[in-house]
Coordinates of C-alpha atoms and ligand atoms in Angstrom, one line a residue:
Chain A
M1 CA 81.0 248.9 107.4
A2 CA 83.6 247.9 109.9
S3 CA 86.2 245.4 108.8
I4 CA 86.1 242.0 110.6
I5 CA 89.4 240.8 109.3
S6 CA 92.5 243.0 108.8
I7 CA 95.4 241.5 106.9
N8 CA 98.5 243.7 106.9
N9 CA 101.5 243.0 104.7
L10 CA 101.1 239.2 105.0
S11 CA 103.9 237.2 103.4
K12 CA 104.5 233.5 103.4
T13 CA 107.4 231.5 101.9
Y14 CA 107.3 227.7 102.4
A15 CA 110.4 225.8 103.2
S16 CA 110.7 225.1 99.5
G17 CA 109.8 227.2 96.5
P18 CA 109.1 230.8 95.7
P19 CA 107.0 233.0 98.0
A20 CA 103.4 231.8 98.1
L21 CA 102.1 235.1 99.5
R22 CA 103.7 238.5 98.8
D23 CA 102.9 241.4 101.0
V24 CA 99.1 240.9 101.0
S25 CA 97.0 243.6 102.7
L26 CA 93.2 243.3 102.7
E27 CA 90.3 244.5 104.8
I28 CA 87.3 242.1 104.9
E29 CA 84.1 243.8 105.9
E30 CA 81.7 242.3 108.3
G31 CA 78.8 240.6 106.7
E32 CA 80.1 240.6 103.1
I33 CA 80.7 237.7 100.7
L34 CA 84.2 238.0 99.4
A35 CA 85.2 235.8 96.5
L36 CA 88.9 235.1 96.0
L37 CA 89.7 234.3 92.4
G38 CA 92.9 233.0 91.1
P39 CA 94.5 230.3 89.0
N40 CA 96.0 227.1 90.5
G41 CA 98.9 227.8 92.9
A42 CA 98.0 231.5 93.2
G43 CA 98.1 231.4 97.0
K44 CA 94.4 231.3 97.9
T45 CA 94.6 228.3 100.2
T46 CA 97.8 229.6 101.7
L47 CA 96.1 232.9 102.5
I48 CA 93.2 231.2 104.2
S49 CA 95.5 228.8 106.0
A50 CA 97.5 231.6 107.4
I51 CA 94.4 233.4 108.7
C52 CA 93.1 230.1 110.3
G53 CA 96.3 229.1 112.0
L54 CA 97.3 226.2 109.7
V55 CA 100.3 227.9 108.3
R56 CA 102.8 230.2 110.1
P57 CA 103.1 233.6 108.3
S58 CA 106.6 234.5 107.4
S59 CA 105.8 238.2 108.1
G60 CA 102.8 240.5 108.5
T61 CA 99.9 240.5 110.9
V62 CA 96.3 239.5 110.8
T63 CA 93.5 240.4 113.2
V64 CA 90.1 238.8 113.3
G65 CA 87.4 240.6 115.1
G66 CA 90.1 242.9 116.5
H67 CA 92.1 239.9 117.9
D68 CA 95.6 239.2 116.7
I69 CA 95.7 235.6 115.3
A70 CA 99.0 234.9 117.1
S71 CA 98.8 236.6 120.5
D72 CA 95.1 236.2 121.0
F73 CA 94.4 233.1 118.9
R74 CA 91.6 231.8 121.1
A75 CA 89.4 234.8 120.6
A76 CA 90.3 235.0 116.9
R77 CA 89.8 231.4 116.0
S78 CA 86.6 230.9 117.9
L79 CA 85.0 233.3 115.4
I80 CA 86.1 231.3 112.4
G81 CA 84.6 228.2 110.6
L82 CA 86.8 226.6 108.0
V83 CA 85.8 224.3 105.1
P84 CA 89.0 223.1 103.6
Q85 CA 89.6 222.5 99.9
E86 CA 90.4 218.8 100.2
I87 CA 87.8 216.5 101.6
T88 CA 89.3 215.4 104.9
I89 CA 87.1 213.5 107.2
E90 CA 87.3 210.9 109.9
P91 CA 86.1 207.8 107.9
F92 CA 84.7 205.6 110.6
E93 CA 82.8 208.0 112.7
R94 CA 79.1 208.8 112.2
V95 CA 78.0 212.1 110.7
I96 CA 76.3 213.4 113.7
N97 CA 79.2 212.6 116.1
T98 CA 81.7 214.2 113.8
T99 CA 79.6 217.3 113.8
R100 CA 79.2 217.3 117.6
F101 CA 82.9 216.9 117.9
S102 CA 83.6 220.1 116.0
R103 CA 81.3 222.0 118.2
G104 CA 82.9 220.7 121.4
L105 CA 86.4 221.3 119.9
F106 CA 85.6 224.9 119.5
G107 CA 84.6 225.1 123.1
K108 CA 80.9 225.4 122.7
P109 CA 78.5 223.6 125.0
R110 CA 76.3 220.8 123.6
D111 CA 73.3 222.0 121.7
E112 CA 71.5 219.2 119.9
A113 CA 68.9 221.6 118.5
H114 CA 71.6 223.6 116.7
I115 CA 73.3 220.4 115.4
E116 CA 70.0 219.3 114.0
K117 CA 69.3 222.7 112.4
V118 CA 72.7 222.6 110.7
L119 CA 72.4 219.1 109.4
R120 CA 68.9 219.7 108.1
S121 CA 70.0 222.9 106.3
L122 CA 72.6 220.8 104.5
S123 CA 70.1 217.9 103.8
L124 CA 72.2 215.6 106.0
W125 CA 69.7 214.9 108.7
D126 CA 68.6 211.6 107.1
K127 CA 72.3 210.6 106.9
R128 CA 73.1 211.6 110.5
N129 CA 73.8 208.0 111.6
A130 CA 75.7 207.0 108.5
R131 CA 79.5 206.5 108.7
N132 CA 81.3 209.2 106.9
L133 CA 82.9 206.7 104.5
E134 CA 79.5 205.6 103.4
L135 CA 78.8 209.1 102.0
S136 CA 79.2 210.4 98.4
G137 CA 81.8 213.1 97.7
G138 CA 79.2 215.9 97.6
M139 CA 77.8 214.7 100.9
K140 CA 81.2 214.6 102.5
R141 CA 81.8 218.1 101.5
R142 CA 78.5 219.1 103.1
V143 CA 79.6 217.3 106.3
L144 CA 82.7 219.5 106.3
I145 CA 80.4 222.5 106.0
A146 CA 78.2 221.2 108.8
K147 CA 81.3 220.8 111.0
A148 CA 82.3 224.4 110.3
L149 CA 78.8 225.7 111.0
S150 CA 78.4 223.6 114.1
H151 CA 80.1 226.1 116.3
E152 CA 78.2 229.1 115.0
P153 CA 81.1 231.0 113.5
R154 CA 80.9 234.7 112.6
I155 CA 83.2 234.1 109.7
L156 CA 83.1 231.2 107.3
F157 CA 85.9 230.3 104.9
L158 CA 84.9 228.1 102.0
D159 CA 87.9 226.9 100.0
E160 CA 86.5 225.9 96.7
P161 CA 83.1 224.8 98.1
T162 CA 81.6 223.8 94.8
A163 CA 84.5 221.7 93.4
G164 CA 83.0 218.3 92.6
V165 CA 79.5 219.3 93.4
D166 CA 76.7 218.9 90.9
V167 CA 74.7 221.7 89.5
S168 CA 71.6 221.5 91.6
L169 CA 73.6 221.1 94.8
R170 CA 75.7 224.0 93.8
R171 CA 72.6 226.1 93.6
E172 CA 71.6 224.9 97.1
M173 CA 75.0 225.8 98.4
W174 CA 74.8 229.3 97.0
D175 CA 71.5 229.7 98.6
L176 CA 72.9 228.5 101.9
V177 CA 75.8 231.0 101.6
R178 CA 73.3 233.8 100.9
Q179 CA 71.2 232.8 103.9
L180 CA 74.3 232.8 106.1
R181 CA 75.1 236.3 104.9
D182 CA 71.6 237.4 105.7
E183 CA 72.2 236.0 109.2
G184 CA 75.2 238.3 109.4
V185 CA 78.0 235.7 108.8
T186 CA 80.9 237.0 106.8
V187 CA 81.8 234.5 104.0
I188 CA 85.1 234.2 102.2
L189 CA 85.1 231.8 99.4
T190 CA 87.7 230.8 96.8
T191 CA 86.9 229.6 93.3
H192 CA 88.2 229.1 89.9
Y193 CA 84.8 229.9 88.3
I194 CA 84.3 233.5 87.4
Q195 CA 80.6 232.8 87.0
E196 CA 80.5 231.7 90.6
A197 CA 82.2 234.8 91.9
E198 CA 79.9 236.9 89.8
E199 CA 76.8 235.1 91.1
M200 CA 77.7 235.0 94.8
A201 CA 80.1 237.7 95.8
D202 CA 79.7 241.3 97.1
R203 CA 83.3 241.9 96.4
I204 CA 85.8 240.1 94.3
G205 CA 89.6 239.8 94.9
V206 CA 92.0 238.5 92.3
I207 CA 95.1 236.7 93.4
N208 CA 98.0 235.6 91.3
R209 CA 101.5 234.4 92.2
G210 CA 100.9 235.3 95.8
Q211 CA 99.9 238.9 95.0
L212 CA 96.5 240.4 95.5
L213 CA 96.0 242.2 92.2
L214 CA 92.6 243.7 92.8
V215 CA 89.8 243.8 95.2
E216 CA 86.7 245.5 94.0
D217 CA 83.0 245.7 94.5
K218 CA 81.2 243.4 92.1
A219 CA 79.1 246.4 91.1
T220 CA 82.1 248.4 90.1
L221 CA 83.4 245.5 88.1
I222 CA 80.1 245.0 86.4
K223 CA 80.1 248.6 85.5
R224 CA 83.4 248.2 84.0
M225 CA 82.1 245.2 82.1
G226 CA 79.1 247.3 81.1
R227 CA 81.3 249.3 78.8
K228 CA 81.2 248.3 75.3
Q229 CA 83.5 249.3 72.5
L230 CA 82.2 249.9 69.0
T231 CA 84.7 249.5 66.2
L232 CA 83.8 251.3 62.9
H233 CA 85.7 250.2 59.9
L234 CA 85.7 253.0 57.4
Q235 CA 85.4 252.8 53.7
A236 CA 88.4 255.3 53.3
P237 CA 90.9 256.2 56.0
I238 CA 90.7 259.8 57.4
A239 CA 93.6 261.9 58.5
R240 CA 92.0 263.4 61.6
M241 CA 88.7 263.5 63.4
P242 CA 86.3 266.3 62.4
E243 CA 85.8 268.9 65.1
T244 CA 82.0 268.4 65.1
L245 CA 82.4 264.9 66.4
A246 CA 84.5 265.9 69.5
G247 CA 81.6 265.2 71.9
Y248 CA 81.6 261.5 71.3
G249 CA 85.1 260.9 72.6
L250 CA 86.1 259.0 69.5
R251 CA 89.5 257.5 68.9
L252 CA 91.2 256.9 65.6
S253 CA 93.3 253.8 65.0
D254 CA 94.7 251.6 62.3
G255 CA 96.2 254.7 60.7
G256 CA 92.7 256.3 60.4
A257 CA 91.0 253.3 59.0
T258 CA 88.9 252.6 62.1
I259 CA 87.1 254.6 64.7
L260 CA 86.7 253.4 68.2
Y261 CA 83.6 254.4 70.2
E262 CA 83.1 253.5 73.9
Y263 CA 79.6 253.5 75.3
D264 CA 77.7 252.3 78.3
T265 CA 75.2 249.5 77.7
Q266 CA 73.5 250.3 81.0
S267 CA 72.3 253.8 79.9
A268 CA 69.1 254.3 78.1
R269 CA 70.7 255.7 74.9
T270 CA 73.9 254.4 73.5
G271 CA 74.2 257.2 71.0
I272 CA 75.0 254.8 68.2
T273 CA 72.2 255.9 65.8
R274 CA 73.1 259.5 66.2
L275 CA 76.8 258.9 65.7
L276 CA 76.2 257.0 62.5
A277 CA 74.0 259.9 61.2
D278 CA 76.6 262.5 62.2
L279 CA 79.4 260.6 60.5
S280 CA 77.6 260.3 57.2
E281 CA 76.8 264.1 57.5
V282 CA 80.5 264.9 57.4
G283 CA 81.1 262.4 54.6
I284 CA 82.6 259.5 56.6
F285 CA 81.2 256.2 55.4
V286 CA 81.2 253.0 57.4
R287 CA 82.1 249.8 55.7
D288 CA 81.5 247.5 58.6
L289 CA 81.2 247.5 62.4
D290 CA 81.5 245.3 65.4
S291 CA 81.3 245.7 69.1
T292 CA 83.2 244.0 72.0
Q293 CA 82.6 243.9 75.7
D294 CA 85.0 243.4 78.6
S295 CA 83.9 240.4 80.6
L296 CA 85.0 239.7 84.1
E297 CA 86.9 236.9 82.5
Q298 CA 88.8 239.3 80.3
I299 CA 89.5 241.6 83.2
F300 CA 90.7 238.6 85.2
L301 CA 92.9 237.3 82.4
S302 CA 94.5 240.6 81.6
L303 CA 95.3 241.0 85.3
V304 CA 96.7 237.6 85.6
E305 CA 98.7 237.9 82.4
D306 CA 100.1 241.3 83.3
G307 CA 101.3 239.9 86.6
A308 CA 103.1 237.0 84.8
Chain B
M1 CA 92.2 225.9 130.3
N2 CA 89.6 225.1 127.7
W3 CA 88.1 222.0 129.2
Q4 CA 85.2 221.8 126.7
S5 CA 87.7 221.3 123.9
I6 CA 89.8 218.8 125.8
R7 CA 86.7 216.9 126.6
A8 CA 85.7 216.8 123.0
I9 CA 89.0 215.3 122.0
F10 CA 88.9 212.8 124.9
V11 CA 85.4 211.7 124.1
F12 CA 86.1 211.4 120.4
E13 CA 89.2 209.3 121.1
M14 CA 87.4 207.1 123.6
A15 CA 84.6 206.6 121.1
R16 CA 87.2 205.2 118.7
T17 CA 88.2 202.6 121.3
F18 CA 84.6 201.5 121.8
R19 CA 84.1 201.3 118.1
T20 CA 86.9 198.8 118.0
L21 CA 86.3 197.2 121.4
T22 CA 87.1 193.7 120.4
Q23 CA 90.4 194.6 118.9
S24 CA 91.2 197.1 121.6
V25 CA 90.6 194.8 124.6
L26 CA 90.4 191.3 123.5
S27 CA 93.8 191.0 121.8
P28 CA 95.9 192.3 124.7
V29 CA 93.9 190.0 127.0
L30 CA 94.3 187.1 124.7
S31 CA 98.1 187.6 124.4
T32 CA 98.4 187.8 128.2
V33 CA 96.6 184.5 128.6
L34 CA 99.1 183.0 126.1
Y35 CA 102.0 184.4 128.1
F36 CA 100.6 182.8 131.2
I37 CA 100.2 179.5 129.5
V38 CA 103.7 179.6 128.0
F39 CA 105.7 181.3 130.7
G40 CA 103.6 180.6 133.8
A41 CA 102.4 177.1 133.3
A42 CA 104.9 175.5 130.9
I43 CA 108.1 177.1 131.9
G44 CA 107.0 178.2 135.4
S45 CA 106.3 174.7 136.4
R46 CA 110.1 174.1 136.2
I47 CA 111.1 177.2 138.1
Q48 CA 110.4 176.9 141.8
S49 CA 110.2 180.6 142.7
V50 CA 111.9 183.9 142.1
D51 CA 112.9 186.0 145.2
G52 CA 110.5 183.8 147.2
I53 CA 107.5 184.4 145.0
G54 CA 105.9 181.7 142.8
Y55 CA 107.0 182.3 139.2
G56 CA 103.4 182.7 137.9
A57 CA 102.7 185.5 140.3
F58 CA 106.2 187.0 139.8
I59 CA 105.6 187.7 136.1
V60 CA 102.2 189.4 136.6
P61 CA 103.6 192.9 137.1
G62 CA 106.0 192.5 134.2
L63 CA 103.2 191.3 131.9
I64 CA 101.0 194.2 132.9
M65 CA 103.9 196.6 132.3
L66 CA 104.5 195.1 128.9
T67 CA 100.9 195.7 127.8
L68 CA 100.7 199.1 129.5
L69 CA 103.8 200.3 127.6
Q70 CA 102.7 198.9 124.3
Q71 CA 99.2 200.2 124.6
S72 CA 100.2 203.7 125.8
V73 CA 102.6 204.1 122.9
A74 CA 100.3 202.5 120.3
N75 CA 97.2 204.4 121.3
A76 CA 98.8 207.8 121.6
S77 CA 100.9 207.5 118.5
F78 CA 98.0 206.3 116.4
G79 CA 95.7 208.9 117.9
I80 CA 97.7 211.9 116.6
Y81 CA 99.2 210.2 113.6
F82 CA 95.8 209.3 112.0
P83 CA 94.4 212.9 111.8
K84 CA 97.8 213.9 110.4
F85 CA 97.6 211.1 107.9
I86 CA 94.1 211.7 106.7
G87 CA 94.3 215.5 107.0
T88 CA 91.6 216.1 109.7
I89 CA 94.3 217.7 111.8
Y90 CA 93.3 220.9 110.0
E91 CA 90.4 221.2 112.4
I92 CA 92.6 220.8 115.5
L93 CA 95.0 223.4 114.2
S94 CA 92.2 225.9 113.4
A95 CA 90.4 225.4 116.7
P96 CA 90.7 227.9 119.6
I97 CA 92.7 225.3 121.6
S98 CA 96.3 225.4 122.7
F99 CA 98.9 222.8 122.1
V100 CA 98.9 221.8 125.8
E101 CA 95.2 221.2 125.6
V102 CA 95.6 219.0 122.5
V103 CA 98.2 217.0 124.3
I104 CA 96.0 216.6 127.4
G105 CA 93.1 215.4 125.2
Y106 CA 95.0 212.8 123.2
V107 CA 97.5 211.7 125.9
G108 CA 94.7 211.6 128.5
A109 CA 92.6 209.3 126.3
A110 CA 95.5 207.0 125.4
A111 CA 96.6 206.7 129.0
T112 CA 93.1 206.1 130.2
K113 CA 92.6 203.3 127.7
A114 CA 96.0 201.8 128.5
T115 CA 95.3 201.9 132.2
A116 CA 91.9 200.3 131.7
I117 CA 93.4 197.4 129.7
A118 CA 96.2 197.0 132.3
L119 CA 93.5 196.6 135.0
I120 CA 91.6 194.1 132.9
I121 CA 94.8 192.1 132.6
L122 CA 95.4 192.3 136.3
A123 CA 91.9 190.9 136.8
T124 CA 92.6 188.2 134.2
S125 CA 95.8 187.3 135.9
G126 CA 93.8 186.8 139.1
L127 CA 92.2 183.8 137.4
F128 CA 95.5 182.1 137.0
V129 CA 97.5 182.9 140.1
E130 CA 96.8 184.4 143.5
I131 CA 97.8 188.0 143.5
H132 CA 98.8 190.0 146.4
I133 CA 99.2 193.8 146.3
A134 CA 101.2 195.1 149.2
H135 CA 101.0 198.8 148.3
P136 CA 97.9 199.5 146.2
V137 CA 98.3 203.2 146.2
W138 CA 101.9 202.9 144.9
M139 CA 100.7 200.3 142.4
V140 CA 98.2 202.8 141.0
A141 CA 100.7 205.6 141.1
F142 CA 103.3 203.6 139.0
L143 CA 100.5 202.5 136.6
L144 CA 99.3 206.1 136.0
L145 CA 102.8 207.7 135.8
T146 CA 103.9 205.0 133.4
A147 CA 100.8 205.3 131.3
V148 CA 101.1 209.0 131.0
S149 CA 104.8 209.2 130.3
F150 CA 104.6 206.5 127.6
S151 CA 101.5 208.0 126.1
L152 CA 103.5 211.2 125.8
L153 CA 106.3 209.2 124.1
G154 CA 103.6 207.8 121.8
F155 CA 102.4 211.3 121.0
I156 CA 105.9 212.3 120.1
I157 CA 106.3 209.3 117.8
G158 CA 102.9 210.0 116.2
I159 CA 104.0 213.5 115.4
W160 CA 107.4 212.4 114.2
A161 CA 106.2 209.5 112.0
K162 CA 105.7 210.1 108.3
S163 CA 104.4 206.6 107.5
F164 CA 102.7 203.7 109.1
E165 CA 105.9 201.8 109.0
Q166 CA 107.7 204.4 111.1
L167 CA 104.7 204.3 113.5
Q168 CA 105.3 200.6 114.1
L169 CA 109.0 200.9 114.2
I170 CA 109.7 202.2 117.6
P171 CA 107.3 200.0 119.5
M172 CA 108.7 196.9 117.7
L173 CA 112.3 197.9 117.8
L174 CA 112.5 199.5 121.2
I175 CA 109.6 199.0 123.5
T176 CA 109.1 195.2 123.3
P177 CA 112.9 194.4 123.6
L178 CA 113.4 196.8 126.4
V179 CA 110.5 195.2 128.4
F180 CA 111.7 191.7 127.7
L181 CA 115.3 192.7 128.8
G182 CA 114.0 194.8 131.6
G183 CA 113.2 191.9 133.8
A184 CA 109.6 191.4 132.9
F185 CA 110.0 187.6 133.2
Y186 CA 113.0 187.3 135.5
S187 CA 114.8 189.1 138.3
A188 CA 117.9 191.0 137.3
S189 CA 119.7 189.2 140.1
M190 CA 119.4 186.0 138.1
L191 CA 121.7 187.4 135.4
P192 CA 125.5 187.2 135.4
P193 CA 127.2 190.3 136.9
I194 CA 128.1 191.9 133.6
W195 CA 124.5 191.7 132.3
Q196 CA 123.3 193.1 135.6
T197 CA 125.3 196.2 134.9
V198 CA 124.1 196.4 131.3
T199 CA 120.4 196.2 132.4
R200 CA 121.0 199.2 134.7
F201 CA 120.9 201.3 131.5
N202 CA 117.5 200.0 130.5
P203 CA 115.0 202.5 131.7
V204 CA 112.2 200.0 131.7
L205 CA 113.9 197.9 134.3
Y206 CA 113.2 200.7 136.8
L207 CA 109.6 200.8 135.9
I208 CA 109.1 197.0 136.2
S209 CA 111.1 196.9 139.4
G210 CA 109.1 199.6 141.1
F211 CA 105.8 198.2 139.9
R212 CA 106.7 194.8 141.1
W213 CA 107.8 196.2 144.5
S214 CA 104.3 197.6 144.9
F215 CA 103.0 194.1 144.6
Y216 CA 105.5 191.9 146.5
E217 CA 108.0 194.3 148.1
V218 CA 110.8 192.8 146.1
A219 CA 112.8 194.9 143.7
D220 CA 115.9 195.0 141.5
V221 CA 116.6 198.6 142.4
P222 CA 115.4 200.7 145.3
V223 CA 111.8 201.9 144.8
G224 CA 112.8 205.5 145.3
V225 CA 115.2 205.2 142.3
S226 CA 112.3 203.7 140.3
L227 CA 110.1 206.6 141.1
M228 CA 112.7 209.1 140.2
A229 CA 113.3 207.2 136.9
V230 CA 109.6 207.4 135.9
C231 CA 109.4 211.1 136.8
G232 CA 112.6 211.8 135.0
F233 CA 111.3 210.1 131.9
L234 CA 108.0 212.0 132.2
A235 CA 110.0 215.3 132.4
V236 CA 112.0 214.4 129.3
C237 CA 108.8 213.7 127.3
I238 CA 107.2 216.9 128.5
G239 CA 110.4 218.8 127.5
V240 CA 110.3 217.3 124.0
I241 CA 106.6 218.1 123.6
W242 CA 107.3 221.7 124.6
L243 CA 110.0 221.9 121.9
I244 CA 107.7 220.5 119.3
F245 CA 105.2 223.1 120.3
K246 CA 107.7 226.0 120.2
T247 CA 109.0 225.0 116.7
G248 CA 105.7 223.7 115.2
W249 CA 107.9 220.8 114.1
R250 CA 106.1 218.5 111.6
I251 CA 102.7 220.1 112.3
K252 CA 102.8 223.6 110.9
Q253 CA 104.4 224.9 107.8
Ligands
LIG1 N1 102.8 222.7 102.1 C1 103.4 223.3 101.1 N2 104.8 223.3 101.0 C2 105.4 223.9 100.0 N3 104.8 224.7 99.1 C3 103.5 224.8 99.2 C4 102.7 224.1 100.2 N4 101.4 224.4 100.0 C5 101.4 225.2 98.9 N5 102.6 225.5 98.4 C6 102.9 226.3 97.3 O1 102.4 227.6 97.5 C7 101.8 228.1 96.3 C8 100.4 228.5 96.6 O2 99.6 227.4 96.8 P1 98.1 227.4 97.3 O3 97.7 226.1 97.7 O4 97.9 228.5 98.3 O5 97.4 227.8 95.9 P2 95.8 228.0 95.6 O6 95.6 229.3 95.1 O7 95.0 227.5 96.7 O8 95.7 226.9 94.3 P3 94.5 226.0 93.9 O9 93.6 226.8 93.2 O10 95.2 225.0 93.1 O11 94.0 225.4 95.2 C9 102.0 227.0 95.3 O12 103.1 227.4 94.5 C10 102.2 225.8 96.0 O13 103.1 224.9 95.3
LIG2 MG1 93.7 226.0 97.0

């Protein structure tokens, strides 16, 4: 698939403080859902802000749909809808007018049918004549999404879309994101929730301290997570692994007191039964055993901690 | 030029005016009526005439200028400060719209509103005194040039301000005194010579003088000089706006 956003060696240092982005390069593919995962202050919002024109990059380039965000900002920005992390909304205006305004601001001609469609898809149609300040927090967040969708963007940035949103609404929001993806919209969302990234994304990127540590297909990550490790505690330590067991790829640790066996939970046979039989055949007896699995959370934590 | 976007900003800003119609229109009209009662009727009855014009009629252009300046600055500064303050400016910054277009949208709306109020006050004044406009075209030209240049000034103040206090500061500390000392309610020729010289440094004097000339053909300074002063002020404001744009000052990190 062709990439719709190309980020090349993007760096940003604010007037005060350490670099918020360090040499980030990333290709975002058309039509994908990319989740950016990272702890507080990692640089997720800064990355989005730089792409959308809210923050001036210190160095590096970004193209959106092949248009440079600086020299050809009109073409680049007209492809993008942005839902900011903070709820910022004109308090006294009515929902429908705020949404119309966004469409006009992005240079699109009036289209009441589209505005209605967007408001309905976000369950805001009944609230269209309410003033923004009369809405609940979750509704306000949806108004922000409606504003971003009002001008039919090809790319949608959602900066922590589900913060402060209740469980059922979160489901609805995920459904909406999937529906947008099915319509061909590229979605980039940030989140602190690994579960959310897992549920939603096609690819997952991990950011920490301004560095992009990893970007991978969710499937690859799941495969990595699919690997389990079986730890066999032996009754008596052994000096070395018998030749006959070479096929299992076993590792000795704890000075020969434990054997580590990695296997794939996804495959039909894990080989555990056979391994245990083979072990007792060569006179190695198991006192106890346990198994551990790498979760996305562990992968994430180890990445983030390594970077620290 | 992206007229669609400019229109969106303009319409949105004007909608704010209509939402607060009472405040927006009634209060300037009311204060003008008060000025008329105090200056025109109470004090004016003791002043025969200024430069051959009845005092009540003489102060009309000054009163209109006072409101025009206050309204232009207040509307434009608030118009851009408010989105900055509540954070909705993110949308303006992320839109496919150039800084010039943003300025046209906000300043255009502020100047339109200020001009409309000025015209309402002109009509209100007509209820109190007989008004004669010698050069209507020049009158409108001065009105528009002043509205636009002071709306630009207001826009700059709105970008500069970091708090609501700062937003109020310049109008209170600068605009109102300059208008009062700029011959809104008297002719500069009524002052002692030394003060006549001092007022020459007050830019608002040139505005009021030129504007009054378009009504009664009397002026403290030649009308050509007034015109140049307005255009000069306009040019300075455009220059400052251009600098803000180039540097992203107080808008973009
Ligand atoms: N306007 C600013 N001025 C100075 N420093 C800033 C500014 N905005 C962000 N930073 C700094 O840049 C770094 C990255 O911040 P950023 O908001 O991008 O993080 P984030 O990943 O979005 O965090 P969170 O998950 O809390 O939203 C932080 O160290 C932050 O303090
Ligand atoms: Mg953030």
